[in-house]
XYZ file of C-alpha atoms in Angstrom:
589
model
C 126.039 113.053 -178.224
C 126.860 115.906 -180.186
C 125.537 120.157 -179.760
C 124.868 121.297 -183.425
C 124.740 124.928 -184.609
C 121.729 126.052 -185.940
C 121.649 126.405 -189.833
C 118.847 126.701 -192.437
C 120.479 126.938 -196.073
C 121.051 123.262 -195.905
C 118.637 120.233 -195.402
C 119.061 119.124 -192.176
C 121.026 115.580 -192.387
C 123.456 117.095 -194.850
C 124.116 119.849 -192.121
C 124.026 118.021 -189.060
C 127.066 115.520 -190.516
C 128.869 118.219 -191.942
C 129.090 120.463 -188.496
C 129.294 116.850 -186.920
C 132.550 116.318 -188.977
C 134.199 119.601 -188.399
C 133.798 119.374 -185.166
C 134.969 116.052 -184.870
C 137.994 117.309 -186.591
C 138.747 120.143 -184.825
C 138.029 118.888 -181.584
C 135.857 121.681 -180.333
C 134.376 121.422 -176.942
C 131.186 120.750 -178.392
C 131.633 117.774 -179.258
C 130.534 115.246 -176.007
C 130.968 111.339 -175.742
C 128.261 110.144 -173.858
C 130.706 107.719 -172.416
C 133.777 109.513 -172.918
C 135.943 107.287 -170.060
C 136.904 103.679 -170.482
C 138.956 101.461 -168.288
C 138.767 100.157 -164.984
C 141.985 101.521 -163.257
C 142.902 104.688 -162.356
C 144.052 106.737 -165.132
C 146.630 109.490 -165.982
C 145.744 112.168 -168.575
C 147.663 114.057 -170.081
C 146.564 117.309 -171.495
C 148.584 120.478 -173.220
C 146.895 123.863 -172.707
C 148.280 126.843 -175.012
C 147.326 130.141 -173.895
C 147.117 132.365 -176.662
C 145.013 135.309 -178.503
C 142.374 133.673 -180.607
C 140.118 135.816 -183.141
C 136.721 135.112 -182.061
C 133.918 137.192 -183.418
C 130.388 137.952 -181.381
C 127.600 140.148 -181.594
C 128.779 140.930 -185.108
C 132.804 141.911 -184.295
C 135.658 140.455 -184.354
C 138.200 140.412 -181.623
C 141.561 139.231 -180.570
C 140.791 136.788 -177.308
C 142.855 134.873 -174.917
C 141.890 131.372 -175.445
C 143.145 127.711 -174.623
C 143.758 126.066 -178.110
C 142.369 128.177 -179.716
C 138.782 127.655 -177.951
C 136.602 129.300 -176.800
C 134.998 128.234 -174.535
C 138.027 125.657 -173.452
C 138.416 121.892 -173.832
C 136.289 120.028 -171.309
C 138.894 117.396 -169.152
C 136.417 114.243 -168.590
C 138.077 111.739 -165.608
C 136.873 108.999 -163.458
C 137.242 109.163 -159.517
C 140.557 108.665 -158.392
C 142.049 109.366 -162.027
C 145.513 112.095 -162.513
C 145.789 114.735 -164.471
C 148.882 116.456 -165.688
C 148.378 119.201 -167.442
C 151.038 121.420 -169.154
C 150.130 124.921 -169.796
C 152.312 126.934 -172.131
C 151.193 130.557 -172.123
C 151.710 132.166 -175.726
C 149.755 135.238 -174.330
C 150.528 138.833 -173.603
C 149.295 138.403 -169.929
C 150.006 136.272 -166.983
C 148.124 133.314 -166.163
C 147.261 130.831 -164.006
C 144.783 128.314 -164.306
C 142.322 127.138 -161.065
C 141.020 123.901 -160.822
C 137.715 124.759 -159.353
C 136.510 122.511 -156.876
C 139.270 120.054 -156.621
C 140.022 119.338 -153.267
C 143.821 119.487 -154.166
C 145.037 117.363 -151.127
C 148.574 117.935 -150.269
C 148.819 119.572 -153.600
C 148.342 122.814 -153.074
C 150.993 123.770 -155.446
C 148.004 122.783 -158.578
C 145.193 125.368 -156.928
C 146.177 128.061 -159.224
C 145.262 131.081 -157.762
C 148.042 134.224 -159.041
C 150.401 134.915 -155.810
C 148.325 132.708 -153.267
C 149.819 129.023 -154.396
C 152.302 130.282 -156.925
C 153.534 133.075 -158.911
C 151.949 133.420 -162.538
C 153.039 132.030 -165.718
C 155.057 134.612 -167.390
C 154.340 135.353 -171.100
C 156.769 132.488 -173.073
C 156.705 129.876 -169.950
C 155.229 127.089 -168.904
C 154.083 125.269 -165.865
C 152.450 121.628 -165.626
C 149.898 120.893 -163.210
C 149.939 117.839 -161.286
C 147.324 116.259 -158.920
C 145.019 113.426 -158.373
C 140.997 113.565 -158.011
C 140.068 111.381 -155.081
C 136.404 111.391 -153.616
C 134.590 113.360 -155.943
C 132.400 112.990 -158.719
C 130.820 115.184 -160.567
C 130.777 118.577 -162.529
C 133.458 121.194 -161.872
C 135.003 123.320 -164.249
C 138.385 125.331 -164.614
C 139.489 128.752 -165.209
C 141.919 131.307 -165.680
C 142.612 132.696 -161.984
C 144.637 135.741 -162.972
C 143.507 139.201 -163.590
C 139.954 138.694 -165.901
C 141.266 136.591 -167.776
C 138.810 133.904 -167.233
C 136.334 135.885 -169.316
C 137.230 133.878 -172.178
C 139.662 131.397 -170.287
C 137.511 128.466 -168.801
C 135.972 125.202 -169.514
C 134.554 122.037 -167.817
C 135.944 119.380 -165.583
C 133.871 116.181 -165.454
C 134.395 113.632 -163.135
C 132.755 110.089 -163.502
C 132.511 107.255 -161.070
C 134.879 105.120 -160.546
C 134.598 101.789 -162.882
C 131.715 99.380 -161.033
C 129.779 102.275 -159.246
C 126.956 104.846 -160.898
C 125.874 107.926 -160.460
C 122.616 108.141 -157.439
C 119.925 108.388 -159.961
C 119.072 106.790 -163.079
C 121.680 106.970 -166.173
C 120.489 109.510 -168.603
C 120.318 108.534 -172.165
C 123.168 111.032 -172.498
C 124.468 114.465 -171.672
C 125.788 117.849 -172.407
C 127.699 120.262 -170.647
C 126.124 124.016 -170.238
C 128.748 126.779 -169.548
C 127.011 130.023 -168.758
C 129.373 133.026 -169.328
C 129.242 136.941 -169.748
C 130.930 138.705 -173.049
C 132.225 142.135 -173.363
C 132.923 143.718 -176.452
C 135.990 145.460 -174.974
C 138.796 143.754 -173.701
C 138.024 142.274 -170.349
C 141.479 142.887 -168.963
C 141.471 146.404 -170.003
C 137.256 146.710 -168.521
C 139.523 145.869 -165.025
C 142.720 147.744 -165.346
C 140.859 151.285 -166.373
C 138.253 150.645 -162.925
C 140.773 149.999 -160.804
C 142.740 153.134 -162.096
C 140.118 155.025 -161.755
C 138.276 153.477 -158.620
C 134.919 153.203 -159.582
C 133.140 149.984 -160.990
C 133.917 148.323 -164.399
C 131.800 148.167 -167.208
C 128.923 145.307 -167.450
C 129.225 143.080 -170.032
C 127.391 142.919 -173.097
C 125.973 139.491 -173.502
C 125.767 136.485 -171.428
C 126.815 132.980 -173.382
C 126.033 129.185 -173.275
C 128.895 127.684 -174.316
C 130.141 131.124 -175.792
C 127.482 131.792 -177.591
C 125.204 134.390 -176.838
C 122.143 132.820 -178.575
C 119.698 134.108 -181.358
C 118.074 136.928 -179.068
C 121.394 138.842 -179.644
C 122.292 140.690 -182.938
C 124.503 138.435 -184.964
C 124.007 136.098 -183.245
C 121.231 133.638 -184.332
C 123.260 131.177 -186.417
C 125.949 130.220 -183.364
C 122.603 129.559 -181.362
C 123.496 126.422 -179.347
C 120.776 123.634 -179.995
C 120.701 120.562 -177.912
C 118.594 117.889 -179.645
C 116.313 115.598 -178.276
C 113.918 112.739 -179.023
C 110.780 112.187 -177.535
C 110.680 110.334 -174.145
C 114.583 110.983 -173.547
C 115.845 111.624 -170.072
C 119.012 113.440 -170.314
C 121.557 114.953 -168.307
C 122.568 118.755 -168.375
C 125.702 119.765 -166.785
C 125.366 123.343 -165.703
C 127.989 125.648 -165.051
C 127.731 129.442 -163.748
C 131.315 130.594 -165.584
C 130.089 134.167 -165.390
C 132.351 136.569 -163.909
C 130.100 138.885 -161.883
C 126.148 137.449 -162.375
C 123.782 135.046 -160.600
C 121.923 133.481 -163.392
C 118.217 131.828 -162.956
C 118.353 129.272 -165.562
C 115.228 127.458 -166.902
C 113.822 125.405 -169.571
C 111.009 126.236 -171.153
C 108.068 124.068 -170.380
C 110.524 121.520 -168.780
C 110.680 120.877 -165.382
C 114.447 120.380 -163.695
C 115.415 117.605 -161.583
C 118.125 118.337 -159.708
C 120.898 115.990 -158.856
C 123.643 117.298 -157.814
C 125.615 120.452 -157.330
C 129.247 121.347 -156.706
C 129.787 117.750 -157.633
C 128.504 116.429 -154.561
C 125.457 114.547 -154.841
C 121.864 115.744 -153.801
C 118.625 114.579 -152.793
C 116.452 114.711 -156.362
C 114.126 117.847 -156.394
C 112.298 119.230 -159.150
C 111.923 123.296 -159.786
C 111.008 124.791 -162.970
C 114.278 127.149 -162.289
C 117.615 126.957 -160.877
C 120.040 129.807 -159.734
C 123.881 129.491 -159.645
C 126.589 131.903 -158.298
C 129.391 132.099 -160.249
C 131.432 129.263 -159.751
C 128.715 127.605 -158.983
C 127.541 123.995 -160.726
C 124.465 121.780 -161.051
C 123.610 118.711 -162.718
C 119.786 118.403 -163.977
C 117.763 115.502 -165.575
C 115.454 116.641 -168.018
C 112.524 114.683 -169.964
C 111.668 115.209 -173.408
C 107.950 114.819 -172.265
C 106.342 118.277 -174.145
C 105.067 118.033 -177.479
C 107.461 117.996 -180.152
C 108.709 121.142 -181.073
C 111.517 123.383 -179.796
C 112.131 125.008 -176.379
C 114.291 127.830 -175.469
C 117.183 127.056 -172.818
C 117.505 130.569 -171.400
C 119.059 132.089 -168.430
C 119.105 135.741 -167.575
C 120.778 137.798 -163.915
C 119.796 137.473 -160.815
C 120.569 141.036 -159.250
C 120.371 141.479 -155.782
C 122.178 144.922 -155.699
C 119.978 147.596 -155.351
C 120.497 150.312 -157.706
C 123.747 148.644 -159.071
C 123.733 148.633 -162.952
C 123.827 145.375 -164.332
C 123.534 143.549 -168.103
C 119.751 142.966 -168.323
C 120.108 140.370 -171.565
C 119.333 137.152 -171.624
C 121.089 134.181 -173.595
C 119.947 131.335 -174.879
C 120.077 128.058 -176.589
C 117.448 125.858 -178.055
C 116.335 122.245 -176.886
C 115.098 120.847 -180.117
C 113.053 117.398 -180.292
C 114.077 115.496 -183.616
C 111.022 115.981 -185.894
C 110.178 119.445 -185.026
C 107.898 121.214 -187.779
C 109.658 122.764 -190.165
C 113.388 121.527 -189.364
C 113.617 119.361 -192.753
C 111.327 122.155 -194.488
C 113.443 123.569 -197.366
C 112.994 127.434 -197.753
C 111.196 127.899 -194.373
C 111.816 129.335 -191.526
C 111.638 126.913 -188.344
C 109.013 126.858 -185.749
C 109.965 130.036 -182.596
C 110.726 128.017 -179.663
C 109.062 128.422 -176.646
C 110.400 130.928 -174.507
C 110.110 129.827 -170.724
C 109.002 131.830 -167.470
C 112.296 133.593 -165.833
C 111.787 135.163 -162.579
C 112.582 138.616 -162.041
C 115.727 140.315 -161.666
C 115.510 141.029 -158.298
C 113.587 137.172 -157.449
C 115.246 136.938 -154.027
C 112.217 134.546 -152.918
C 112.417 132.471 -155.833
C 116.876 132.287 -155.686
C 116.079 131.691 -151.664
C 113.656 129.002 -152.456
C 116.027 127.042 -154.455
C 119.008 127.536 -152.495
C 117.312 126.338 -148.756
C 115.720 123.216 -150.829
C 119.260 121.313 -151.768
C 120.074 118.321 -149.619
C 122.806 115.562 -150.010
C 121.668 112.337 -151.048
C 121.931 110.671 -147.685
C 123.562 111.525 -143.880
C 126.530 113.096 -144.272
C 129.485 113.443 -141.400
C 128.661 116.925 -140.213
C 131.365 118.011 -137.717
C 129.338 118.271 -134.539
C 131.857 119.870 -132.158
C 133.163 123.112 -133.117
C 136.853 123.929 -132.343
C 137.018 127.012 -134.138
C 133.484 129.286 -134.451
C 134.536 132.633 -136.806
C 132.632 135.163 -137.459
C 133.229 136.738 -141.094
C 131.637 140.009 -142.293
C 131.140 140.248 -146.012
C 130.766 143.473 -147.842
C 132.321 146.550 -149.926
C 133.279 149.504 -148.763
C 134.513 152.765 -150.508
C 137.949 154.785 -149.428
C 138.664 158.772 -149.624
C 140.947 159.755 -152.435
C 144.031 159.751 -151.674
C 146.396 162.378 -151.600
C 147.837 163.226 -155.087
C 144.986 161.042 -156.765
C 143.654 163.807 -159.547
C 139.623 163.386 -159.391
C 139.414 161.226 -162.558
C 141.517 158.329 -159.974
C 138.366 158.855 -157.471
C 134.908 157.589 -159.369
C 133.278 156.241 -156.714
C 130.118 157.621 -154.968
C 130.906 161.312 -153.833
C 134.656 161.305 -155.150
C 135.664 157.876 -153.347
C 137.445 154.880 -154.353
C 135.117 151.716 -154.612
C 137.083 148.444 -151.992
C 135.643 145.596 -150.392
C 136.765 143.777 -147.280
C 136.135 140.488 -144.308
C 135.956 141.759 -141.244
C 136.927 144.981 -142.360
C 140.615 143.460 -144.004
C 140.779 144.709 -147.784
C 142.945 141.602 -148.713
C 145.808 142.516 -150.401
C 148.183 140.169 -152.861
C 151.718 139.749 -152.306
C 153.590 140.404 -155.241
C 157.572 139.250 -154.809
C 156.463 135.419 -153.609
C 153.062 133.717 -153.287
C 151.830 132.742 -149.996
C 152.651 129.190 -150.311
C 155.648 129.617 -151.531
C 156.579 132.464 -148.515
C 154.989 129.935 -145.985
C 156.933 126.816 -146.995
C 159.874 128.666 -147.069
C 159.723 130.791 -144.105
C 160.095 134.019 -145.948
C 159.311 137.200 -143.616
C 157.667 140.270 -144.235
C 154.913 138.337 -147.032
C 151.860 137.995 -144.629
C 151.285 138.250 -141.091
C 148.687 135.356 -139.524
C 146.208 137.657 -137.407
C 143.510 138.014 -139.776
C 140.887 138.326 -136.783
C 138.282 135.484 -135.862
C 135.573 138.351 -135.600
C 134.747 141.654 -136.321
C 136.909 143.940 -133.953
C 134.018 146.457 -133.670
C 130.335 144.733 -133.540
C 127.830 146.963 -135.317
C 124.371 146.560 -137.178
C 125.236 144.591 -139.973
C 122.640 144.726 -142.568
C 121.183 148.225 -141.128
C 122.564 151.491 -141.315
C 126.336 151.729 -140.880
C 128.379 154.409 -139.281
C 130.158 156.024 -141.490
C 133.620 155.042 -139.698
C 133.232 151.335 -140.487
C 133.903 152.079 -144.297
C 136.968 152.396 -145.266
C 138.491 148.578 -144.038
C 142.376 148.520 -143.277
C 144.712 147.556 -146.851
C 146.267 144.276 -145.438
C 147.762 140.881 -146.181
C 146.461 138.188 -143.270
C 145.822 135.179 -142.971
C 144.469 133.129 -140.240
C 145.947 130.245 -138.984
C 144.415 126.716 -138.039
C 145.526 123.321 -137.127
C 145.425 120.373 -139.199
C 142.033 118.325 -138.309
C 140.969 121.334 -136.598
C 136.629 121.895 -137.066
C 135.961 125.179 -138.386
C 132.358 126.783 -138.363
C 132.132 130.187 -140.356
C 129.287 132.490 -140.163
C 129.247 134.840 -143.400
C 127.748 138.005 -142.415
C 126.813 139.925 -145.442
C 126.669 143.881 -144.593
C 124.550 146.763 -145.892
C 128.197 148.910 -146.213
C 127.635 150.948 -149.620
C 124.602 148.441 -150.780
C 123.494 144.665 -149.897
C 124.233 142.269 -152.061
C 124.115 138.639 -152.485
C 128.002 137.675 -152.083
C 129.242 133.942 -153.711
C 131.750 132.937 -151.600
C 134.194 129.791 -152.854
C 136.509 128.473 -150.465
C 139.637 127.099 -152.519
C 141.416 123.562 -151.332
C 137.553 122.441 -149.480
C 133.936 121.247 -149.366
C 132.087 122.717 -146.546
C 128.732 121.872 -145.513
C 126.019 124.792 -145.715
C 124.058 124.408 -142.578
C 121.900 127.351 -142.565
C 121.244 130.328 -144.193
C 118.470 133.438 -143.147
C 118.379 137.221 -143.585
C 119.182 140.070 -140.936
C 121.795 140.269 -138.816
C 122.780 136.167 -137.159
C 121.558 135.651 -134.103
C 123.538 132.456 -132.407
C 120.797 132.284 -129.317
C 117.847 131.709 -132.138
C 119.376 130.624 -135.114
C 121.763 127.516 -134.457
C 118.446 125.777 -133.933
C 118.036 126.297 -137.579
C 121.298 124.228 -138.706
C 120.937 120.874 -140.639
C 123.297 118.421 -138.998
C 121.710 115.548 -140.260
C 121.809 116.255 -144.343
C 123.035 119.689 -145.584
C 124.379 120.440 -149.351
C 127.888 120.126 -149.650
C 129.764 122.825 -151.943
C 132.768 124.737 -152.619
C 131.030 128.081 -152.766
C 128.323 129.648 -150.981
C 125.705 132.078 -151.827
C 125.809 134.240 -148.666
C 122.073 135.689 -149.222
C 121.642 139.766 -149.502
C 121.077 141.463 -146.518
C 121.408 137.938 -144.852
C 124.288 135.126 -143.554
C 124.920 131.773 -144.572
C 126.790 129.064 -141.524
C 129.573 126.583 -143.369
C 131.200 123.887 -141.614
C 134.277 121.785 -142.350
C 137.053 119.760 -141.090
C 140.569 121.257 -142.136
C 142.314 117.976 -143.453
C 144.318 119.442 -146.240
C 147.311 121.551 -145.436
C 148.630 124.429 -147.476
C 147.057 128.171 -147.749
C 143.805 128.231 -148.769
C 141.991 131.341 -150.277
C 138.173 131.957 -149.659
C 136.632 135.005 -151.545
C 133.872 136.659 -153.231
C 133.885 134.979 -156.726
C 131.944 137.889 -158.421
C 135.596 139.386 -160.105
C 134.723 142.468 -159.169
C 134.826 141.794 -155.730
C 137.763 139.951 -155.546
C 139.650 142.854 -157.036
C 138.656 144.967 -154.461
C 139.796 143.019 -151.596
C 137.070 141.039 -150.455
C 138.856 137.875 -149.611
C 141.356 136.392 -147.206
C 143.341 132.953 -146.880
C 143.460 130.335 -144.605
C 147.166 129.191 -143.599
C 146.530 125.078 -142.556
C 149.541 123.685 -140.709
C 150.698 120.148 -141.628
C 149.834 116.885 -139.325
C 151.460 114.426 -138.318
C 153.986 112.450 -141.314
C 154.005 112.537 -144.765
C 150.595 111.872 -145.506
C 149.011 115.051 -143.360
C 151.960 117.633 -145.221
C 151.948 119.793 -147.998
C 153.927 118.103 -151.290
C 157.433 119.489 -151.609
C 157.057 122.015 -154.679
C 157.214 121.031 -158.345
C 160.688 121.537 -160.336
C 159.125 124.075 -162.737
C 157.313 125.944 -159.854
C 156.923 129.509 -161.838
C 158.723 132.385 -160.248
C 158.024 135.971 -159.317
């Protein structure tokens, strides 16, 4: 099924085979097979990514863009369960890159993950580096992305798995499907929005539009003729594929008089529930059936920030595209303007009780293995944090609050990137001197948490630690989100795992009354967390996949200032519980 741009100087069969064609031809990502994989044995695919600057124009300007063939956004992979991919990426950019695989458990191949200095050094400007691994257990929607600098502004795209040949998906097949990547735009060059905050240490600039799909959609100026429109027919049930590729926003997503089914997210399957809005963290997907069941007519998809930062600017727009049932008045009508969708009820910016509602109602679609012995029980705190200037720094280098430097930290640990060797690399090779393993289990001081914070607790220590567990070892993690500088609702993704979310609550834990809330029977499954503002979230998993593993904040922001750290898991026993020996064309520093 194909996603056609919205155009009125032509009648509407001669336009809708003519942007048909061209995209055909060009191969945009816009362009979706309903039933894009065929074949009933594992596959290998192939792909060549080339990294490059693009001219892309939005919100009436053109600019120069990093792209992947020249699209923006990327080309959506589609796979079965248990498929390869090998994918070559040639970087024709200015910049570094790396590309992240989000969501792929990676087993064994750690070397694939992506993240810059963590699982290998970045792909210099005129190099190359293929990436090699095999999907095994999940189906689903993921997506990649640029894991290097910002670069994944503009650098990202989808990942679909499918089931293997002779299974289905839990619920009924939808008459088809489309892919919905929800991004943020800035006028100015994202990479230079993050080099001139961190020179100057206060917080970048918010963007300027969100996107579906990259396009900002027709409530933006210049903007009403890239409008994405999904079309429908009466009495369809189809599938969207949603994807939160925004680099520092919760979005609520809705559909205008449509109610959402939801049935799956993270590609892990759920328990069908039915909202009339959805929120995702970035990095965060779901999968919702839909019924053309209004009368026909057309229907704004919108989606707009959910901002749980109090006081913290933030972009206020809202994007959209338009679900558009075939026959609507006025489509065929030459010399008229079409029928204004409908435009659908958004919560609030600062909704927590709606995002909370939605979050606390996911299930997976049957029992799931929950670890139910514990053998290690951490304790993270979550939260920024602001440091004095530093001597030398002139005051323009100081634009935090009161003259400080904005920084963000777990258990008070600003997480710091190597830059000679990436961890991997420095812990498969024994290198000294690249990272040190004592990244605490706990907070070394205990204090209020989510109520006022002495002053002392701050400014967290600059450091590069990891923390150290055995292979098979089960790991329970509470995230403790603090009220250090201001609350805020913190998406955590843990790279190389799923975890199961078994709780989640406001205030400060409480292990005596809480751990009677935890869902041991069913909880959602995911690779990243919304740890709620003001509030914790418990994950639990098994650690069966060696290599170093980085967990962080996946607003951008955030991650630039430190809030992250890395899990070192040690091999098992033989070949088959051991990290691969690294690739030949391994980039290095």
């Amino acid at each position: 099924m194909e996603i056609h741009h919205k155009h009125t100087a032509m009648p509407y069969w001669f336009s809708s085979f003519f942007f048909v064609l061209i995209l055909f031809i060009a191969s945009a990502p816009l362009f979706i097979d309903a039933n894009p994989i065929i074949g009933g044995h594992p596959k290998t695919h192939h792909h060549e990514f080339i990294v490059q600057a693009t001219k892309v124009k939005r919100l009436c300007k053109t600019h120069n863009r990093i792209t992947v063939n020249g699209q923006f956004p990327g080309p959506t992979i589609n796979v079965k369960n248990g498929d390869t991919l090998v994918v070559k990426v040639v970087n024709k950019a200015r910049y570094n890159v790396t590309i992240h695989w989000h969501g792929i458990r990676q087993m064994r191949t750690g070397w694939a993950d992506g993240p810059e200095f963590v699982t290998q050094c970045p792909i210099r400007p005129g190099q190359s580096y293929t990436y090699r691994f095999t999907i095994d257990g999940q189906e689903g929607t993921l997506w990649w992305h640029a894991h290097s600098s910002w670069l994944r502004a503009t650098v990202y795209g989808a990942l679909i798995i499918y089931p293997r040949e002779g299974t289905s998906y839990t619920f009924a097949k939808p008459k088809w499907e489309t892919t919905l990547l929800l991004g943020e735009w800035w006028n100015a060059n994202p990479v230079d929005v993050i080099n001139e905050a961190r020179r100057t240490g206060g917080a970048p600039n918010i963007s300027d539009a969100y996107t579906i799909n990259g396009q900002p959609g027709d409530l933006y100026n210049c903007s009403s003729k890239g409008t994405v429109i999904v079309p429908v027919a009466l009495g369809e049930m189809i599938l969207l594929r949603v994807v939160n590729s925004a680099l520092n926003q919760d979005l609520f997503f809705a559909v205008a008089n449509h109610k959402l089914t939801v049935v799956s997210a993270d590609a892990s399957y759920t328990k069908p529930i039915t909202t009339s809005v959805i929120l995702l963290g970035p990095g965060q997907t779901t999968d919702v059936l839909i019924k053309a069941d209004q009368p026909v007519g057309r229907y704004y998809i919108a989606a707009r920030a959910y901002n749980s930062a109090q006081g913290a600017p933030f972009d206020n727009t809202t994007t959209t595209a338009i679900l558009e049932y075939k026959g609507s008045p006025c489509r065929t009508c030459s010399g008229q303007s079409l029928q204004s969708p409908v435009f659908p009820n958004l919560p609030a910016y600062n909704d927590t009780a709606t995002a909370t509602a939605f979050t606390t109602s996911l299930r997976s679609y049957r029992k799931v293995p929950v670890p139910t012995e514990v053998d290690e029980n951490l304790f993270f705190t979550v939260g920024l944090g602001l440091i004095p200037c530093p001597r030398g720094f002139r005051s323009s280098r100081c634009q935090g609050p009161n003259g400080t430097r904005f920084t963000a930290s777990m258990n008070n640990h600003s997480f710091v990137l190597p830059s000679s060797w990436s961890l991997l690399q420095a812990q498969q090779q024994g290198i000294p001197g690249v990272f040190t393993t004592d990244f605490p289990a706990a907070p070394q001081v205990k204090f209020d948490y989510t109520g006022n914070v002495s002053r002392a607790l701050w400014n967290p220590v600059p450091a590069t630690k990891l923390y150290k567990l055995k292979y098979g070892a089960r790991v329970q993690i509470v995230l403790q989100g603090t009220s250090i500088q201001t609350a805020e609702n913190h998406p955590i993704h843990l790279h190389g795992y799923d975890f199961f979310i078994l709780a989640e609550g406001f205030g400060n834990f409480d292990a005596s009354k809480d751990t009677s809330k935890f869902n041991l029977v069913d909880p959602p499954l995911r690779n990243t967390v919304g740890v709620p503002v003001g509030g914790w979230a418990v994950i639990r998993f098994a650690a069966d996949n060696p290599g170093v593993w980085l967990m962080h904040c996946h607003l951008d922001t955030h991650i630039s200032w430190g809030l992250a750290m890395a899990f070192l898991v040690e091999n098992g026993v033989g070949k088959l519980q051991s990290v691969e020996p690294p690739p030949a064309d391994l980039p290095i520093c």
